[in-house]
Amino acid sequence: MDQLEPTDKIIEQFGRQILVPGINEEGQIILANRKVCIIGLGALGTIASQYLVRSGIGEISLIDPDTIEESNLHRQINYDLNDIGELKSEVSKKKLQEINNTTNIFSYSETFQSYLQKNLKYKFDIIFDCTDSHQNKILSSKFSKKQQVPFISISINSSEGIYFSQNYKKNSSLPCFECLFPQTDQDHRCLNSAMIGPVAGMVTSLACTKIIFALASNSLSLENEISLIDLLTSDINKLQLSKINCPH
Ligand SMILES: [Zn+2]
């Protein structure tokens, strides 16, 4: 990775973040050289895109094939009434670029599967799956594992969220998403049908905090974790990851 000299602009723009122990000036400069892929620009992905673009990450790719509907607005924070019918990836890119023009933002109005057909070799520093599709999480975790890239997935349902991370950079033999969460007919379509906006905010904030710290470290240190978060009871439960032989 190329090392940039610290600039006054970076210190001025991200001064409050640079003060955080574990980030510092050095971490902020490392962040400016990182590449992140956000898959899905719904409730989780729009909140993630806001926090990650504002943090000063060098490059962010946004992948989502959908257009904006009125029913999205109660939880998908990149959009407003004027955006209905427009592509989520394009609108997100335009609005995020106005927030931070030092991050290179790329938008792809297609599924992750179709994106991969053209960009199979492109390497990110972290792949962050914010979709509500079990099928997509299986695909994106297998791709991350193959590329030996840290993988994070979040999902929500009603008042609960699930945070899942596997650091395939440190250990590419860790199980993929499918081995830990085998697909059933029930979750074929949608993982999170019922939801209120703030649950998405909480789960995404947890993930983005860990992502920013991991990206700011030279070693991309990210714990392997599955946590269940219940916002009504304020309980966060870390599950013990089982040792599974992943044949994928
Ligand atoms: Zn597997």
CSV table of C-alpha atoms and ligand atoms in Angstrom, one decimal:
chain,number,residue,atom,x,y,z
A,1,MET,CA,0.0,0.0,0.0
A,2,ASP,CA,1.3,3.5,-0.9
A,3,GLN,CA,1.9,5.7,2.1
A,4,LEU,CA,0.7,9.3,1.7
A,5,GLU,CA,2.3,12.2,3.6
A,6,PRO,CA,-0.1,13.5,6.3
A,7,THR,CA,-1.7,16.6,4.9
A,8,ASP,CA,-3.2,19.6,6.7
A,9,LYS,CA,-6.5,19.0,4.9
A,10,ILE,CA,-6.8,15.5,6.3
A,11,ILE,CA,-6.0,16.7,9.8
A,12,GLU,CA,-8.5,19.5,9.4
A,13,GLN,CA,-11.3,17.4,7.9
A,14,PHE,CA,-11.0,14.4,10.2
A,15,GLY,CA,-9.5,16.0,13.3
A,16,ARG,CA,-12.1,14.7,15.7
A,17,GLN,CA,-11.6,11.1,14.4
A,18,ILE,CA,-7.8,11.4,14.5
A,19,LEU,CA,-8.1,12.1,18.2
A,20,VAL,CA,-9.4,8.6,18.8
A,21,PRO,CA,-6.8,6.3,20.3
A,22,GLY,CA,-6.2,3.5,17.8
A,23,ILE,CA,-7.0,5.8,14.8
A,24,ASN,CA,-4.5,8.7,15.1
A,25,GLU,CA,-3.0,10.5,12.1
A,26,GLU,CA,-1.4,7.3,10.9
A,27,GLY,CA,-4.7,5.4,10.8
A,28,GLN,CA,-6.4,8.2,9.0
A,29,ILE,CA,-3.8,8.1,6.3
A,30,ILE,CA,-4.2,4.3,6.0
A,31,LEU,CA,-8.0,4.8,5.8
A,32,ALA,CA,-7.5,7.1,2.8
A,33,ASN,CA,-5.8,4.2,1.0
A,34,ARG,CA,-8.5,1.6,1.7
A,35,LYS,CA,-11.2,0.2,-0.6
A,36,VAL,CA,-14.5,-1.0,0.7
A,37,CYS,CA,-17.4,-2.7,-1.1
A,38,ILE,CA,-20.9,-2.1,0.2
A,39,ILE,CA,-23.5,-4.5,-1.2
A,40,GLY,CA,-27.1,-3.4,-0.9
A,41,LEU,CA,-28.3,0.2,-0.4
A,42,GLY,CA,-31.4,-0.4,1.7
A,43,ALA,CA,-31.8,0.5,5.3
A,44,LEU,CA,-28.5,-0.9,6.4
A,45,GLY,CA,-26.5,0.0,3.3
A,46,THR,CA,-27.5,3.7,3.2
A,47,ILE,CA,-26.6,4.2,6.9
A,48,ALA,CA,-23.3,2.3,6.3
A,49,SER,CA,-22.5,4.4,3.2
A,50,GLN,CA,-23.1,7.6,5.2
A,51,TYR,CA,-20.7,6.7,8.1
A,52,LEU,CA,-18.1,5.1,5.9
A,53,VAL,CA,-17.9,7.9,3.4
A,54,ARG,CA,-17.8,10.5,6.2
A,55,SER,CA,-14.9,8.6,7.8
A,56,GLY,CA,-12.5,9.3,5.0
A,57,ILE,CA,-12.1,5.9,3.4
A,58,GLY,CA,-10.3,6.2,0.1
A,59,GLU,CA,-12.6,4.3,-2.2
A,60,ILE,CA,-16.1,2.9,-1.8
A,61,SER,CA,-18.1,0.8,-4.3
A,62,LEU,CA,-21.9,0.8,-4.0
A,63,ILE,CA,-23.7,-2.1,-5.5
A,64,ASP,CA,-27.5,-2.3,-5.7
A,65,PRO,CA,-29.8,-2.9,-8.7
A,66,ASP,CA,-33.0,-1.4,-7.3
A,67,THR,CA,-34.9,1.9,-7.7
A,68,ILE,CA,-36.2,4.0,-4.9
A,69,GLU,CA,-39.8,3.5,-3.7
A,70,GLU,CA,-41.9,5.7,-1.3
A,71,SER,CA,-42.0,2.8,1.2
A,72,ASN,CA,-38.2,2.9,1.4
A,73,LEU,CA,-38.1,6.4,2.9
A,74,HIS,CA,-38.9,5.5,6.5
A,75,ARG,CA,-35.6,3.8,6.9
A,76,GLN,CA,-33.3,4.3,3.9
A,77,ILE,CA,-31.6,7.6,4.7
A,78,ASN,CA,-29.9,8.5,1.4
A,79,TYR,CA,-33.3,9.1,-0.3
A,80,ASP,CA,-36.1,11.7,-0.2
A,81,LEU,CA,-39.4,12.2,-2.0
A,82,ASN,CA,-37.7,13.7,-5.1
A,83,ASP,CA,-35.7,10.5,-5.6
A,84,ILE,CA,-38.6,8.1,-6.1
A,85,GLY,CA,-38.1,6.0,-9.3
A,86,GLU,CA,-34.4,6.8,-9.4
A,87,LEU,CA,-31.6,4.2,-9.1
A,88,LYS,CA,-30.4,3.7,-5.5
A,89,SER,CA,-26.8,3.4,-6.4
A,90,GLU,CA,-26.7,6.6,-8.5
A,91,VAL,CA,-28.7,8.8,-6.0
A,92,SER,CA,-26.5,7.5,-3.2
A,93,LYS,CA,-23.3,8.3,-5.0
A,94,LYS,CA,-24.4,11.8,-5.9
A,95,LYS,CA,-25.5,12.7,-2.4
A,96,LEU,CA,-22.5,11.0,-0.7
A,97,GLN,CA,-20.0,12.7,-3.0
A,98,GLU,CA,-21.4,16.1,-1.8
A,99,ILE,CA,-20.6,15.1,1.8
A,100,ASN,CA,-17.0,14.0,1.1
A,101,ASN,CA,-15.3,14.6,-2.2
A,102,THR,CA,-12.0,13.0,-1.1
A,103,THR,CA,-13.6,9.5,-1.2
A,104,ASN,CA,-13.7,7.9,-4.7
A,105,ILE,CA,-17.2,6.6,-5.0
A,106,PHE,CA,-18.2,4.1,-7.6
A,107,SER,CA,-21.8,3.0,-8.2
A,108,TYR,CA,-23.0,-0.2,-9.8
A,109,SER,CA,-26.7,-0.5,-10.7
A,110,GLU,CA,-26.7,-4.3,-10.7
A,111,THR,CA,-26.7,-7.4,-8.5
A,112,PHE,CA,-23.5,-8.5,-6.8
A,113,GLN,CA,-23.6,-11.6,-8.9
A,114,SER,CA,-23.7,-9.6,-12.1
A,115,TYR,CA,-21.0,-7.2,-10.8
A,116,LEU,CA,-18.7,-10.2,-10.2
A,117,GLN,CA,-19.0,-11.4,-13.7
A,118,LYS,CA,-17.1,-8.3,-14.9
A,119,ASN,CA,-14.9,-7.6,-11.8
A,120,LEU,CA,-13.9,-11.0,-10.5
A,121,LYS,CA,-10.3,-10.0,-9.9
A,122,TYR,CA,-10.9,-6.6,-8.3
A,123,LYS,CA,-9.6,-6.7,-4.7
A,124,PHE,CA,-11.2,-4.8,-1.8
A,125,ASP,CA,-9.9,-4.4,1.8
A,126,ILE,CA,-13.3,-5.3,3.3
A,127,ILE,CA,-16.5,-6.7,1.8
A,128,PHE,CA,-19.6,-5.5,3.7
A,129,ASP,CA,-22.9,-7.3,2.8
A,130,CYS,CA,-25.9,-5.1,3.8
A,131,THR,CA,-28.5,-6.9,1.7
A,132,ASP,CA,-31.5,-8.8,3.0
A,133,SER,CA,-30.8,-11.7,0.8
A,134,HIS,CA,-29.5,-15.0,2.3
A,135,GLN,CA,-28.4,-16.1,-1.2
A,136,ASN,CA,-26.4,-12.9,-1.7
A,137,LYS,CA,-24.6,-13.3,1.7
A,138,ILE,CA,-23.7,-16.9,0.7
A,139,LEU,CA,-22.2,-15.6,-2.6
A,140,SER,CA,-20.4,-12.6,-1.0
A,141,SER,CA,-18.9,-14.6,1.8
A,142,LYS,CA,-17.6,-17.3,-0.5
A,143,PHE,CA,-16.1,-14.6,-2.8
A,144,SER,CA,-14.4,-12.9,0.3
A,145,LYS,CA,-13.1,-16.3,1.4
A,146,LYS,CA,-11.7,-17.0,-2.0
A,147,GLN,CA,-10.0,-13.6,-2.2
A,148,GLN,CA,-8.9,-13.8,1.5
A,149,VAL,CA,-10.6,-10.5,2.4
A,150,PRO,CA,-12.4,-9.7,5.7
A,151,PHE,CA,-16.1,-10.2,5.4
A,152,ILE,CA,-18.9,-8.5,7.4
A,153,SER,CA,-22.7,-9.1,7.1
A,154,ILE,CA,-25.5,-7.5,9.0
A,155,SER,CA,-29.3,-8.2,9.0
A,156,ILE,CA,-32.3,-7.0,11.0
A,157,ASN,CA,-35.7,-8.2,11.8
A,158,SER,CA,-38.3,-6.3,13.9
A,159,SER,CA,-36.3,-5.1,16.9
A,160,GLU,CA,-33.4,-7.5,16.5
A,161,GLY,CA,-30.2,-7.4,14.5
A,162,ILE,CA,-27.4,-9.9,13.6
A,163,TYR,CA,-23.8,-8.9,13.2
A,164,PHE,CA,-21.5,-11.4,11.5
A,165,SER,CA,-17.8,-11.1,10.7
A,166,GLN,CA,-15.1,-13.5,9.5
A,167,ASN,CA,-11.6,-12.4,8.9
A,168,TYR,CA,-10.7,-14.5,5.9
A,169,LYS,CA,-7.5,-12.5,5.4
A,170,LYS,CA,-6.1,-14.0,8.7
A,171,ASN,CA,-7.6,-17.4,8.1
A,172,SER,CA,-9.1,-18.5,4.8
A,173,SER,CA,-10.2,-21.8,6.2
A,174,LEU,CA,-12.9,-20.2,8.4
A,175,PRO,CA,-16.4,-21.3,7.5
A,176,CYS,CA,-18.4,-19.4,4.9
A,177,PHE,CA,-21.9,-17.9,5.5
A,178,GLU,CA,-23.6,-21.0,4.1
A,179,CYS,CA,-21.9,-23.4,6.5
A,180,LEU,CA,-22.9,-21.3,9.5
A,181,PHE,CA,-26.4,-20.4,8.3
A,182,PRO,CA,-27.6,-23.2,5.9
A,183,GLN,CA,-30.3,-21.9,3.6
A,184,THR,CA,-33.9,-23.0,4.2
A,185,ASP,CA,-36.9,-22.5,1.9
A,186,GLN,CA,-38.2,-19.9,4.4
A,187,ASP,CA,-35.3,-17.5,4.1
A,188,HIS,CA,-35.1,-17.8,0.3
A,189,ARG,CA,-36.5,-14.4,-0.4
A,190,CYS,CA,-36.1,-12.0,2.5
A,191,LEU,CA,-34.2,-12.0,5.8
A,192,ASN,CA,-35.8,-8.8,7.2
A,193,SER,CA,-39.4,-8.0,6.3
A,194,ALA,CA,-40.5,-6.3,9.4
A,195,MET,CA,-38.4,-3.4,10.7
A,196,ILE,CA,-38.2,0.0,12.3
A,197,GLY,CA,-35.5,2.4,11.1
A,198,PRO,CA,-33.5,2.9,14.4
A,199,VAL,CA,-32.8,-0.9,14.6
A,200,ALA,CA,-31.0,-0.6,11.3
A,201,GLY,CA,-29.1,2.4,12.7
A,202,MET,CA,-27.9,0.6,15.8
A,203,VAL,CA,-26.7,-2.6,14.0
A,204,THR,CA,-25.0,-0.6,11.2
A,205,SER,CA,-23.3,1.7,13.7
A,206,LEU,CA,-21.8,-1.4,15.5
A,207,ALA,CA,-20.5,-2.8,12.2
A,208,CYS,CA,-19.2,0.6,11.0
A,209,THR,CA,-17.3,1.2,14.2
A,210,LYS,CA,-15.5,-2.1,13.9
A,211,ILE,CA,-14.9,-1.6,10.1
A,212,ILE,CA,-13.3,1.9,10.6
A,213,PHE,CA,-11.0,0.6,13.3
A,214,ALA,CA,-10.0,-2.5,11.2
A,215,LEU,CA,-9.4,-0.4,8.1
A,216,ALA,CA,-7.3,2.1,10.1
A,217,SER,CA,-5.0,-0.6,11.3
A,218,ASN,CA,-2.1,-1.8,9.2
A,219,SER,CA,-3.0,-5.5,9.9
A,220,LEU,CA,-6.7,-5.1,9.1
A,221,SER,CA,-7.5,-6.7,12.5
A,222,LEU,CA,-11.1,-7.8,12.7
A,223,GLU,CA,-12.4,-10.4,15.2
A,224,ASN,CA,-14.5,-13.3,14.0
A,225,GLU,CA,-17.9,-12.8,15.6
A,226,ILE,CA,-21.6,-13.5,15.6
A,227,SER,CA,-23.6,-11.1,17.8
A,228,LEU,CA,-27.3,-10.9,18.3
A,229,ILE,CA,-28.6,-7.4,19.3
A,230,ASP,CA,-32.0,-6.9,20.7
A,231,LEU,CA,-32.9,-3.2,20.9
A,232,LEU,CA,-36.0,-3.6,22.9
A,233,THR,CA,-34.3,-5.4,25.8
A,234,SER,CA,-30.8,-3.8,25.2
A,235,ASP,CA,-29.2,-7.2,25.1
A,236,ILE,CA,-26.2,-8.0,23.0
A,237,ASN,CA,-25.3,-11.6,22.9
A,238,LYS,CA,-22.0,-12.9,21.4
A,239,LEU,CA,-22.4,-16.4,20.1
A,240,GLN,CA,-19.6,-19.0,20.3
A,241,LEU,CA,-18.5,-19.7,16.7
A,242,SER,CA,-18.6,-23.4,16.2
A,243,LYS,CA,-15.7,-25.2,14.5
A,244,ILE,CA,-17.1,-26.3,11.2
A,245,ASN,CA,-15.3,-27.8,8.2
A,246,CYS,CA,-16.2,-25.6,5.3
A,247,PRO,CA,-16.0,-27.6,2.0
A,248,HIS,CA,-16.4,-24.4,-0.1
B,1,ZN,ZN,-18.8,-23.2,3.5
